[in-house]
Tab-separated table of C-alpha atoms in Angstrom:
chain	number	residue	atom	x	y	z
A	1453	MET	CA	-13.253	9.655	22.168
A	1454	SER	CA	-10.678	10.705	24.777
A	1455	LEU	CA	-8.047	13.350	24.075
A	1456	PHE	CA	-5.344	10.660	24.023
A	1457	SER	CA	-7.324	8.605	21.513
A	1458	GLN	CA	-7.840	11.661	19.301
A	1459	ILE	CA	-4.125	12.459	19.330
A	1460	PHE	CA	-3.187	8.855	18.570
A	1461	HIS	CA	-5.736	8.745	15.759
A	1462	LYS	CA	-4.331	11.880	14.105
A	1463	LEU	CA	-0.752	10.679	14.501
A	1464	ASN	CA	-1.609	7.342	12.936
A	1465	LYS	CA	-3.826	8.682	10.157
A	1466	TYR	CA	-1.148	11.035	8.860
A	1467	ARG	CA	1.722	8.695	9.771
A	1468	LEU	CA	3.462	11.144	12.067
A	1469	ASP	CA	4.253	8.220	14.377
A	1470	VAL	CA	6.020	6.458	11.508
A	1471	GLY	CA	7.997	9.630	10.773
A	1472	LEU	CA	9.192	9.857	14.386
A	1473	VAL	CA	10.269	6.205	14.532
A	1474	TYR	CA	12.048	6.512	11.194
A	1475	TYR	CA	13.898	9.631	12.323
A	1476	LEU	CA	15.182	7.791	15.398
A	1477	LEU	CA	16.209	4.777	13.301
A	1478	THR	CA	17.947	7.020	10.770
A	1479	SER	CA	19.822	8.880	13.495
A	1480	LEU	CA	21.024	5.592	14.973
A	1481	TYR	CA	22.414	4.304	11.666
A	1482	LEU	CA	23.967	7.587	10.519
A	1483	GLU	CA	25.762	8.054	13.819
A	1484	LYS	CA	27.064	4.472	13.893
A	1485	TYR	CA	28.006	3.903	10.256
A	1486	THR	CA	28.881	7.306	8.759
A	1487	ALA	CA	31.044	10.309	9.587
A	1488	PHE	CA	28.487	12.982	8.778
A	1489	PRO	CA	28.613	15.975	11.142
A	1490	GLU	CA	25.692	16.299	13.520
A	1491	ALA	CA	23.959	19.018	11.499
A	1492	ALA	CA	24.064	16.903	8.338
A	1493	GLN	CA	22.708	13.914	10.269
A	1494	HIS	CA	19.700	15.956	11.366
A	1495	LEU	CA	19.096	17.173	7.810
A	1496	LEU	CA	19.328	13.634	6.455
A	1497	GLY	CA	16.928	12.543	9.176
A	1498	ILE	CA	14.447	15.132	7.888
A	1499	VAL	CA	15.044	13.891	4.332
A	1500	LEU	CA	14.227	10.307	5.205
A	1501	VAL	CA	11.226	11.273	7.338
A	1502	CYS	CA	9.850	13.173	4.338
A	1503	TRP	CA	10.523	10.119	2.179
A	1504	ILE	CA	8.780	7.581	4.423
A	1505	MET	CA	5.830	9.871	5.155
A	1506	SER	CA	5.353	10.694	1.474
A	1507	GLN	CA	5.051	6.977	0.764
A	1508	TYR	CA	2.501	6.364	3.473
A	1509	LEU	CA	0.478	9.453	2.585
A	1510	PHE	CA	0.486	8.462	-1.089
A	1511	ASN	CA	-0.874	5.098	0.040
A	1512	ARG	CA	-3.599	6.910	1.950
A	1513	LEU	CA	-4.674	8.454	-1.345
A	1514	THR	CA	-4.490	5.243	-3.372
A	1515	ASP	CA	-5.889	2.898	-0.707
A	1516	GLN	CA	-9.161	4.661	-0.007
A	1517	VAL	CA	-11.242	1.583	-0.860
A	1518	GLU	CA	-9.290	-0.664	1.507
A	1519	ASP	CA	-9.282	1.925	4.283
A	1520	ARG	CA	-13.037	2.428	4.132
A	1521	ILE	CA	-13.487	-1.308	4.691
A	1522	SER	CA	-10.731	-2.039	7.216
A	1523	GLN	CA	-10.254	1.285	9.019
A	1524	PRO	CA	-13.114	3.690	8.182
A	1525	SER	CA	-11.934	6.288	10.687
A	1526	GLU	CA	-8.575	6.520	8.900
A	1527	ALA	CA	-9.955	6.701	5.355
A	1528	VAL	CA	-9.283	9.917	3.461
A	1529	SER	CA	-12.397	12.012	2.896
A	1530	ALA	CA	-13.036	13.963	-0.303
A	1531	LYS	CA	-12.170	17.276	1.366
A	1532	GLU	CA	-8.838	15.884	2.585
A	1533	VAL	CA	-7.579	14.840	-0.854
A	1534	ARG	CA	-6.311	18.244	-2.035
A	1535	PRO	CA	-4.512	19.113	1.242
A	1536	LEU	CA	-2.878	15.659	1.232
A	1537	VAL	CA	-1.711	16.089	-2.368
A	1538	THR	CA	-0.264	19.491	-1.446
A	1539	LEU	CA	1.475	18.040	1.608
A	1540	LEU	CA	2.822	15.158	-0.468
A	1541	ALA	CA	4.299	17.530	-3.048
A	1542	LEU	CA	5.825	19.649	-0.257
A	1543	LEU	CA	7.458	16.594	1.336
A	1544	LEU	CA	8.975	15.543	-1.993
A	1545	ILE	CA	10.300	19.054	-2.662
A	1546	ILE	CA	11.800	19.333	0.835
A	1547	HIS	CA	13.685	16.055	0.831
A	1548	VAL	CA	15.009	16.316	-2.727
A	1549	GLY	CA	15.957	19.955	-2.042
A	1550	ILE	CA	17.931	19.024	1.075
A	1551	LEU	CA	19.732	16.230	-0.796
A	1552	LEU	CA	20.716	18.700	-3.514
A	1553	TYR	CA	21.883	21.163	-0.860
A	1554	LEU	CA	24.014	18.463	0.791
A	1555	ASP	CA	25.158	17.214	-2.630
A	1556	ILE	CA	24.085	13.664	-1.773
A	1557	PHE	CA	22.735	11.277	-4.449
A	1558	ALA	CA	19.415	13.013	-5.097
A	1559	TRP	CA	19.416	11.009	-8.357
A	1560	ILE	CA	18.286	7.904	-6.486
A	1561	TYR	CA	14.791	9.397	-6.263
A	1562	LEU	CA	14.553	9.209	-10.058
A	1563	VAL	CA	14.264	5.472	-9.399
A	1564	LEU	CA	12.536	5.340	-6.020
A	1565	ILE	CA	9.699	7.758	-6.801
A	1566	PRO	CA	8.523	5.939	-9.982
A	1567	LEU	CA	8.886	2.635	-8.138
A	1568	GLY	CA	6.685	3.978	-5.349
A	1569	VAL	CA	4.071	5.023	-7.898
A	1570	LEU	CA	4.107	1.577	-9.533
A	1571	TYR	CA	3.798	0.025	-6.083
A	1572	SER	CA	0.725	1.989	-5.002
A	1573	TYR	CA	-1.124	3.465	-7.958
A	1574	PRO	CA	-3.688	1.214	-9.714
A	1575	PHE	CA	-3.177	1.201	-13.493
A	1576	GLY	CA	-5.595	0.170	-16.245
A	1577	LYS	CA	-8.971	-1.518	-16.139
A	1578	ASN	CA	-7.617	-4.304	-13.930
A	1579	LYS	CA	-6.227	-1.787	-11.405
A	1580	TRP	CA	-2.814	-3.460	-11.546
A	1581	ARG	CA	-0.100	-2.380	-9.122
A	1582	LEU	CA	2.985	-3.969	-7.609
A	1583	LYS	CA	1.478	-4.259	-4.133
A	1584	ASN	CA	-1.142	-6.678	-5.471
A	1585	LEU	CA	1.554	-9.290	-6.106
A	1586	THR	CA	1.900	-11.924	-3.389
A	1587	LEU	CA	3.834	-10.629	-0.347
A	1588	VAL	CA	5.097	-7.556	-2.234
A	1589	LYS	CA	3.307	-5.167	0.128
A	1590	ASN	CA	5.071	-6.592	3.186
A	1591	ILE	CA	8.475	-6.926	1.509
A	1592	TYR	CA	8.375	-3.520	-0.199
A	1593	ALA	CA	7.336	-1.664	2.942
A	1594	ALA	CA	10.143	-3.169	5.017
A	1595	PHE	CA	13.066	-3.380	2.621
A	1596	ILE	CA	12.373	-0.702	-0.027
A	1597	GLY	CA	10.397	1.817	1.996
A	1598	TRP	CA	12.347	1.629	5.262
A	1599	ILE	CA	15.723	-0.050	4.766
A	1600	LEU	CA	16.936	0.825	1.252
A	1601	PRO	CA	17.229	4.639	1.675
A	1602	ILE	CA	19.127	4.293	4.972
A	1603	GLY	CA	21.244	1.479	3.558
A	1604	LEU	CA	22.253	3.455	0.467
A	1605	ILE	CA	23.390	6.460	2.475
A	1606	CYS	CA	25.318	4.317	4.954
A	1607	TYR	CA	26.885	2.228	2.166
A	1608	LEU	CA	28.012	5.215	0.094
A	1609	TYR	CA	29.391	7.065	3.124
A	1610	LEU	CA	30.490	4.097	5.248
A	1611	VAL	CA	33.227	5.013	7.694
A	1612	ALA	CA	36.168	2.707	8.463
A	1613	PRO	CA	36.660	0.262	10.137
A	1614	VAL	CA	33.032	-0.815	9.700
A	1615	SER	CA	32.701	-3.414	6.949
A	1616	VAL	CA	29.997	-3.638	4.299
A	1617	GLY	CA	29.170	-7.100	5.645
A	1618	THR	CA	28.488	-5.701	9.109
A	1619	LEU	CA	26.232	-3.006	7.678
A	1620	PHE	CA	24.401	-5.511	5.462
A	1621	THR	CA	23.815	-7.885	8.370
A	1622	SER	CA	22.482	-5.098	10.567
A	1623	LEU	CA	20.160	-3.814	7.827
A	1624	THR	CA	18.893	-7.318	7.043
A	1625	ILE	CA	18.051	-7.992	10.679
A	1626	MET	CA	16.340	-4.617	11.002
A	1627	GLY	CA	14.439	-5.247	7.760
A	1628	LEU	CA	13.182	-8.595	9.037
A	1629	VAL	CA	12.031	-6.974	12.285
A	1630	ILE	CA	10.143	-4.294	10.332
A	1631	PHE	CA	8.741	-6.985	8.018
A	1632	CYS	CA	7.287	-8.806	11.041
A	1633	PHE	CA	5.732	-5.570	12.330
A	1634	GLU	CA	4.264	-4.897	8.886
A	1635	VAL	CA	2.720	-8.377	8.782
A	1636	VAL	CA	1.189	-7.953	12.238
A	1637	TRP	CA	-0.090	-4.472	11.288
A	1638	ASP	CA	-1.691	-5.892	8.153
A	1639	ILE	CA	-3.826	-8.294	10.177
A	1640	ARG	CA	-6.241	-5.460	10.851
A	1641	ASP	CA	-6.371	-4.705	7.102
A	1642	VAL	CA	-7.206	-8.232	5.966
A	1643	LYS	CA	-10.749	-7.489	4.766
A	1644	GLY	CA	-9.826	-4.365	2.823
A	1645	ASP	CA	-6.688	-5.901	1.320
A	1646	ALA	CA	-8.593	-9.009	0.244
A	1647	VAL	CA	-11.254	-6.934	-1.517
A	1648	ALA	CA	-8.574	-4.822	-3.246
A	1649	GLY	CA	-6.595	-7.899	-4.302
A	1650	VAL	CA	-3.564	-7.080	-2.138
A	1651	LYS	CA	-2.010	-10.454	-1.304
A	1652	THR	CA	-0.322	-9.809	2.025
A	1653	LEU	CA	0.790	-12.645	4.280
A	1654	PRO	CA	-2.308	-12.327	6.520
A	1655	VAL	CA	-4.576	-12.401	3.446
A	1656	GLN	CA	-2.867	-15.499	2.052
A	1657	PHE	CA	-2.952	-17.434	5.301
């Protein structure tokens, strides 16, 4: 494996690439739709990067069966579980801590964190979870994982003369773009998702 391939593999496995893209997207929206000073924009960018990465890393832990089938090289090994749990806890502490420091609706995570657990973690003998419902994985990832946190911040701190309708339209379009990327990305995971009962669009069709 070439050096470039190794770097790409590490970035993808731990979702650092996702964090970078999300930071850029967050910066774009905060600059355009809010009046936060530059320093606060950077801090909020860190908050949302921690949020999106914590979701994807939690999925790494809960999707080990699927990953071993679809992407064995990206599956979490037994020795990686504890460091990932530690990193996950650190990410959650960092982004909630920054929100408290900025005095910005940290309460929303009382809803989003349990929702993320219900989405990913298999409960009971039947291993039930939200992502097993038809299309929920694709819709959740795009609109709850990516768009909702940015949308809430921009909506609560929207700067005039931008209208709520303009913000909503922009977020909807961006969500649909991300949804399409998620569907394409899930093509490679068809075998693992099918075995795990995750009914993504590629699995259904």
